[in-house]
Amino acid sequence: MSRAAVLTGLGTFVPPRVVTNEELARTLDTSDEWIRTRTGITQRHWAEPGTATGDLAVAAGERALKSADSGGVDLVVLATTTPDHPCPATAPEVASRLGLENAAAYDIAAVCSGFVYGLASAAGAIAAGIAERALVIGAETYSTILDPDDRTTSVIFGDGAGAVVLRAGDPAEPGALLGYDLGSDGSLKDLILVPGGGSRQRAAGTAGAGEPGPRPADSYFSMQGQPVFRHAVTRMAASSLAMLDRAGWAPETVDWFVGHQANVRILHAVADQLGMARERTVVHLDRVGNTSAASIPLALADAVTGGLIAPGDRVLMSAFGGGVTWGSTALVWPGVVAN
Ligand code: ACO
């Protein structure tokens, strides 16, 4: 019998500092009304300077491990766009700080699809017998890469982390991940881009003595909103349908759609394309903004804690992000309590 990855723990953390639309409108040419009506976001959380992605990942990971049935893990997969350093990966230090001695640990860079890619990667390791139990974390500090003068990105993104524990189990039991649909189209990589700081383009001003100074403009996050919006709807809908086909579920039998929390208009458009009632869409972005790789576990935990998702419910997850990348998975909710 094949081994499935079964969800057995869920934990989240957002930094305490709340940044409201009104606060942003004091320094940017924007308004609470524009942000709310165009995106659905009313506030987001931003980490204080000095707090890194790894710190949020440790906090969420600790809570997920507490929420899980028992035991540690032998694999840590961290999905992030905002690692603590370009080198090394953030996951090994997170594993060490969580006391997960000698666990295999690596980062995944699939931007907003990172958490779903992370689930698929960890589940593959479990199915292959490489790991028995895995901690999959999505964690981001977008506040560290946003251009404070760019109203098109600063109002959208927030910081946070969400994590799940997976264990080897039976494909028929509640909590078993029922398959994956993953894809990418790298010809669209310029739609979501941090141009500098990699091997193609060193960050401006860092070639010399490497002295501390103002952040170079090419190390900021940029996004072409309108084409991203269109591709997000098309790809998340197609990927969701492929996943539903794999699970053998008709769209109208899905209890909750937990889509990447980019924009409430995107979530509703995907629900419309799937023929699902919009009320079946979990919406969490109003309180935390777009938290990229952290958005699906944060939305999932919010819906579980708020009593929306109940044991036995059919849950479909789908994401779209930079790369461009997309991915979907599904499970029957196992009754895990979020921490
Ligand atoms: N406040 C006020 N006006 C603004 C703001 C703002 N914060 N931002 C843009 N505008 C203006 C624009 O300049 C434009 O003005 P113009 O008509 O005079 O040129 C107008 O508002 C409309 O701009 P659009 O970009 O057309 O606005 P749109 O309705 O497309 O909303 C948004 C922009 C929210 C970014 C939307 O395109 C979107 O959600 N895109 C998808 C984002 C997404 O899915 N991201 C997921 C992947 S991200 C990742 O992987 C990291």
mmCIF file of N, CA and C in Angstrom, residues 168-222:
data_model
loop_
_atom_site.group_PDB
_atom_site.id
_atom_site.type_symbol
_atom_site.label_atom_id
_atom_site.label_comp_id
_atom_site.label_asym_id
_atom_site.label_seq_id
_atom_site.Cartn_x
_atom_site.Cartn_y
_atom_site.Cartn_z
ATOM 1 N N ALA A 168 3.740 10.108 7.983
ATOM 2 C CA ALA A 168 3.402 9.017 7.063
ATOM 3 C C ALA A 168 2.101 8.366 7.534
ATOM 4 N N GLY A 169 1.230 8.050 6.582
ATOM 5 C CA GLY A 169 -0.041 7.427 6.954
ATOM 6 C C GLY A 169 -0.719 6.781 5.767
ATOM 7 N N ASP A 170 -1.989 6.531 5.976
ATOM 8 C CA ASP A 170 -2.799 5.801 4.995
ATOM 9 C C ASP A 170 -3.517 6.801 4.068
ATOM 10 N N PRO A 171 -3.493 6.582 2.750
ATOM 11 C CA PRO A 171 -4.159 7.521 1.832
ATOM 12 C C PRO A 171 -5.654 7.678 2.111
ATOM 13 N N ALA A 172 -6.271 6.697 2.780
ATOM 14 C CA ALA A 172 -7.731 6.757 2.991
ATOM 15 C C ALA A 172 -8.095 7.485 4.279
ATOM 16 N N GLU A 173 -7.126 7.850 5.125
ATOM 17 C CA GLU A 173 -7.508 8.456 6.405
ATOM 18 C C GLU A 173 -7.687 9.972 6.273
ATOM 19 N N PRO A 174 -8.533 10.576 7.122
ATOM 20 C CA PRO A 174 -8.700 12.030 7.086
ATOM 21 C C PRO A 174 -7.345 12.713 7.292
ATOM 22 N N GLY A 175 -7.128 13.818 6.581
ATOM 23 C CA GLY A 175 -5.857 14.538 6.694
ATOM 24 C C GLY A 175 -4.844 14.142 5.649
ATOM 25 N N ALA A 176 -5.091 13.017 4.928
ATOM 26 C CA ALA A 176 -4.144 12.597 3.884
ATOM 27 C C ALA A 176 -4.229 13.554 2.703
ATOM 28 N N LEU A 177 -3.093 14.044 2.248
ATOM 29 C CA LEU A 177 -3.076 14.889 1.055
ATOM 30 C C LEU A 177 -3.360 13.999 -0.143
ATOM 31 N N LEU A 178 -4.323 14.436 -0.966
ATOM 32 C CA LEU A 178 -4.903 13.533 -1.967
ATOM 33 C C LEU A 178 -4.281 13.661 -3.348
ATOM 34 N N GLY A 179 -3.163 14.369 -3.452
ATOM 35 C CA GLY A 179 -2.497 14.536 -4.739
ATOM 36 C C GLY A 179 -2.141 15.988 -4.943
ATOM 37 N N TYR A 180 -1.515 16.278 -6.059
ATOM 38 C CA TYR A 180 -0.981 17.616 -6.291
ATOM 39 C C TYR A 180 -1.111 17.941 -7.763
ATOM 40 N N ASP A 181 -1.328 19.212 -8.055
ATOM 41 C CA ASP A 181 -1.168 19.707 -9.418
ATOM 42 C C ASP A 181 -0.214 20.893 -9.316
ATOM 43 N N LEU A 182 0.964 20.775 -9.922
ATOM 44 C CA LEU A 182 1.965 21.850 -9.871
ATOM 45 C C LEU A 182 2.335 22.256 -11.285
ATOM 46 N N GLY A 183 2.675 23.532 -11.477
ATOM 47 C CA GLY A 183 3.125 23.959 -12.794
ATOM 48 C C GLY A 183 3.841 25.286 -12.740
ATOM 49 N N SER A 184 4.444 25.659 -13.878
ATOM 50 C CA SER A 184 5.137 26.945 -13.959
ATOM 51 C C SER A 184 5.187 27.422 -15.398
ATOM 52 N N ASP A 185 5.417 28.726 -15.578
ATOM 53 C CA ASP A 185 5.668 29.312 -16.886
ATOM 54 C C ASP A 185 6.707 30.414 -16.709
ATOM 55 N N GLY A 186 7.966 30.042 -16.862
ATOM 56 C CA GLY A 186 9.080 30.968 -16.627
ATOM 57 C C GLY A 186 9.197 32.078 -17.654
ATOM 58 N N SER A 187 8.459 31.969 -18.762
ATOM 59 C CA SER A 187 8.497 33.069 -19.736
ATOM 60 C C SER A 187 7.844 34.321 -19.147
ATOM 61 N N LEU A 188 7.111 34.154 -18.042
ATOM 62 C CA LEU A 188 6.426 35.290 -17.406
ATOM 63 C C LEU A 188 7.167 35.754 -16.150
ATOM 64 N N LYS A 189 8.448 35.444 -16.030
ATOM 65 C CA LYS A 189 9.146 35.720 -14.766
ATOM 66 C C LYS A 189 9.220 37.212 -14.433
ATOM 67 N N ASP A 190 9.176 38.079 -15.466
ATOM 68 C CA ASP A 190 9.289 39.508 -15.177
ATOM 69 C C ASP A 190 8.033 40.100 -14.538
ATOM 70 N N LEU A 191 6.933 39.352 -14.506
ATOM 71 C CA LEU A 191 5.696 39.900 -13.925
ATOM 72 C C LEU A 191 5.827 40.122 -12.417
ATOM 73 N N ILE A 192 6.636 39.288 -11.780
ATOM 74 C CA ILE A 192 6.844 39.387 -10.326
ATOM 75 C C ILE A 192 8.343 39.234 -10.120
ATOM 76 N N LEU A 193 9.010 40.308 -9.678
ATOM 77 C CA LEU A 193 10.473 40.305 -9.783
ATOM 78 C C LEU A 193 11.133 41.167 -8.709
ATOM 79 N N VAL A 194 12.209 40.631 -8.139
ATOM 80 C CA VAL A 194 13.185 41.451 -7.421
ATOM 81 C C VAL A 194 14.433 41.393 -8.300
ATOM 82 N N PRO A 195 14.742 42.450 -9.063
ATOM 83 C CA PRO A 195 15.757 42.309 -10.121
ATOM 84 C C PRO A 195 17.181 42.088 -9.609
ATOM 85 N N GLY A 196 17.567 42.785 -8.556
ATOM 86 C CA GLY A 196 18.975 42.750 -8.133
ATOM 87 C C GLY A 196 19.225 41.817 -6.968
ATOM 88 N N GLY A 197 20.482 41.481 -6.761
ATOM 89 C CA GLY A 197 20.860 40.691 -5.589
ATOM 90 C C GLY A 197 21.156 39.250 -5.898
ATOM 91 N N GLY A 198 20.909 38.834 -7.166
ATOM 92 C CA GLY A 198 21.221 37.457 -7.565
ATOM 93 C C GLY A 198 22.421 37.436 -8.494
ATOM 94 N N SER A 199 22.638 36.303 -9.151
ATOM 95 C CA SER A 199 23.829 36.178 -9.993
ATOM 96 C C SER A 199 23.667 36.884 -11.343
ATOM 97 N N ARG A 200 22.424 37.126 -11.777
ATOM 98 C CA ARG A 200 22.227 37.838 -13.048
ATOM 99 C C ARG A 200 22.476 39.325 -12.898
ATOM 100 N N GLN A 201 22.150 39.825 -11.749
ATOM 101 C CA GLN A 201 22.293 41.269 -11.501
ATOM 102 C C GLN A 201 22.574 41.480 -10.026
ATOM 103 N N ARG A 202 23.840 41.807 -9.732
ATOM 104 C CA ARG A 202 24.150 42.083 -8.334
ATOM 105 C C ARG A 202 23.388 43.320 -7.887
ATOM 106 N N ALA A 203 23.039 43.389 -6.613
ATOM 107 C CA ALA A 203 22.332 44.566 -6.125
ATOM 108 C C ALA A 203 23.200 45.792 -6.344
ATOM 109 N N ALA A 204 22.605 46.870 -6.864
ATOM 110 C CA ALA A 204 23.361 48.090 -7.139
ATOM 111 C C ALA A 204 24.047 48.582 -5.870
ATOM 112 N N GLY A 205 25.297 49.022 -6.035
ATOM 113 C CA GLY A 205 25.995 49.619 -4.898
ATOM 114 C C GLY A 205 26.638 48.622 -3.972
ATOM 115 N N THR A 206 26.529 47.326 -4.271
ATOM 116 C CA THR A 206 27.121 46.360 -3.350
ATOM 117 C C THR A 206 28.404 45.752 -3.905
ATOM 118 N N ALA A 207 28.827 46.204 -5.114
ATOM 119 C CA ALA A 207 29.991 45.577 -5.723
ATOM 120 C C ALA A 207 31.291 45.986 -5.024
ATOM 121 N N GLY A 208 31.285 47.128 -4.367
ATOM 122 C CA GLY A 208 32.519 47.638 -3.775
ATOM 123 C C GLY A 208 32.770 47.126 -2.373
ATOM 124 N N ALA A 209 32.920 48.038 -1.474
ATOM 125 C CA ALA A 209 33.340 47.680 -0.119
ATOM 126 C C ALA A 209 32.215 47.022 0.672
ATOM 127 N N GLY A 210 31.008 47.051 0.166
ATOM 128 C CA GLY A 210 29.893 46.424 0.877
ATOM 129 C C GLY A 210 29.519 47.163 2.144
ATOM 130 N N GLU A 211 29.714 48.481 2.117
ATOM 131 C CA GLU A 211 29.377 49.248 3.318
ATOM 132 C C GLU A 211 27.867 49.361 3.465
ATOM 133 N N PRO A 212 27.397 49.430 4.704
ATOM 134 C CA PRO A 212 25.959 49.609 4.881
ATOM 135 C C PRO A 212 25.514 50.949 4.321
ATOM 136 N N GLY A 213 24.355 51.018 3.740
ATOM 137 C CA GLY A 213 23.851 52.266 3.179
ATOM 138 C C GLY A 213 22.397 52.113 2.857
ATOM 139 N N PRO A 214 21.809 53.058 2.117
ATOM 140 C CA PRO A 214 20.396 52.906 1.769
ATOM 141 C C PRO A 214 20.184 51.690 0.894
ATOM 142 N N ARG A 215 18.991 51.129 0.965
ATOM 143 C CA ARG A 215 18.683 49.924 0.185
ATOM 144 C C ARG A 215 18.678 50.259 -1.303
ATOM 145 N N PRO A 216 19.402 49.501 -2.138
ATOM 146 C CA PRO A 216 19.396 49.801 -3.564
ATOM 147 C C PRO A 216 18.015 49.569 -4.177
ATOM 148 N N ALA A 217 17.655 50.444 -5.138
ATOM 149 C CA ALA A 217 16.309 50.382 -5.710
ATOM 150 C C ALA A 217 16.038 49.035 -6.356
ATOM 151 N N ASP A 218 17.070 48.395 -6.945
ATOM 152 C CA ASP A 218 16.804 47.143 -7.661
ATOM 153 C C ASP A 218 16.659 45.947 -6.720
ATOM 154 N N SER A 219 16.713 46.161 -5.415
ATOM 155 C CA SER A 219 16.464 45.049 -4.496
ATOM 156 C C SER A 219 15.020 45.067 -3.999
ATOM 157 N N TYR A 220 14.219 46.010 -4.532
ATOM 158 C CA TYR A 220 12.806 46.044 -4.153
ATOM 159 C C TYR A 220 11.968 45.086 -5.009
ATOM 160 N N PHE A 221 10.885 44.650 -4.419
ATOM 161 C CA PHE A 221 9.902 43.784 -5.086
ATOM 162 C C PHE A 221 9.079 44.602 -6.093
ATOM 163 N N SER A 222 8.883 44.060 -7.291
ATOM 164 C CA SER A 222 8.011 44.738 -8.255
ATOM 165 C C SER A 222 7.005 43.743 -8.831
#
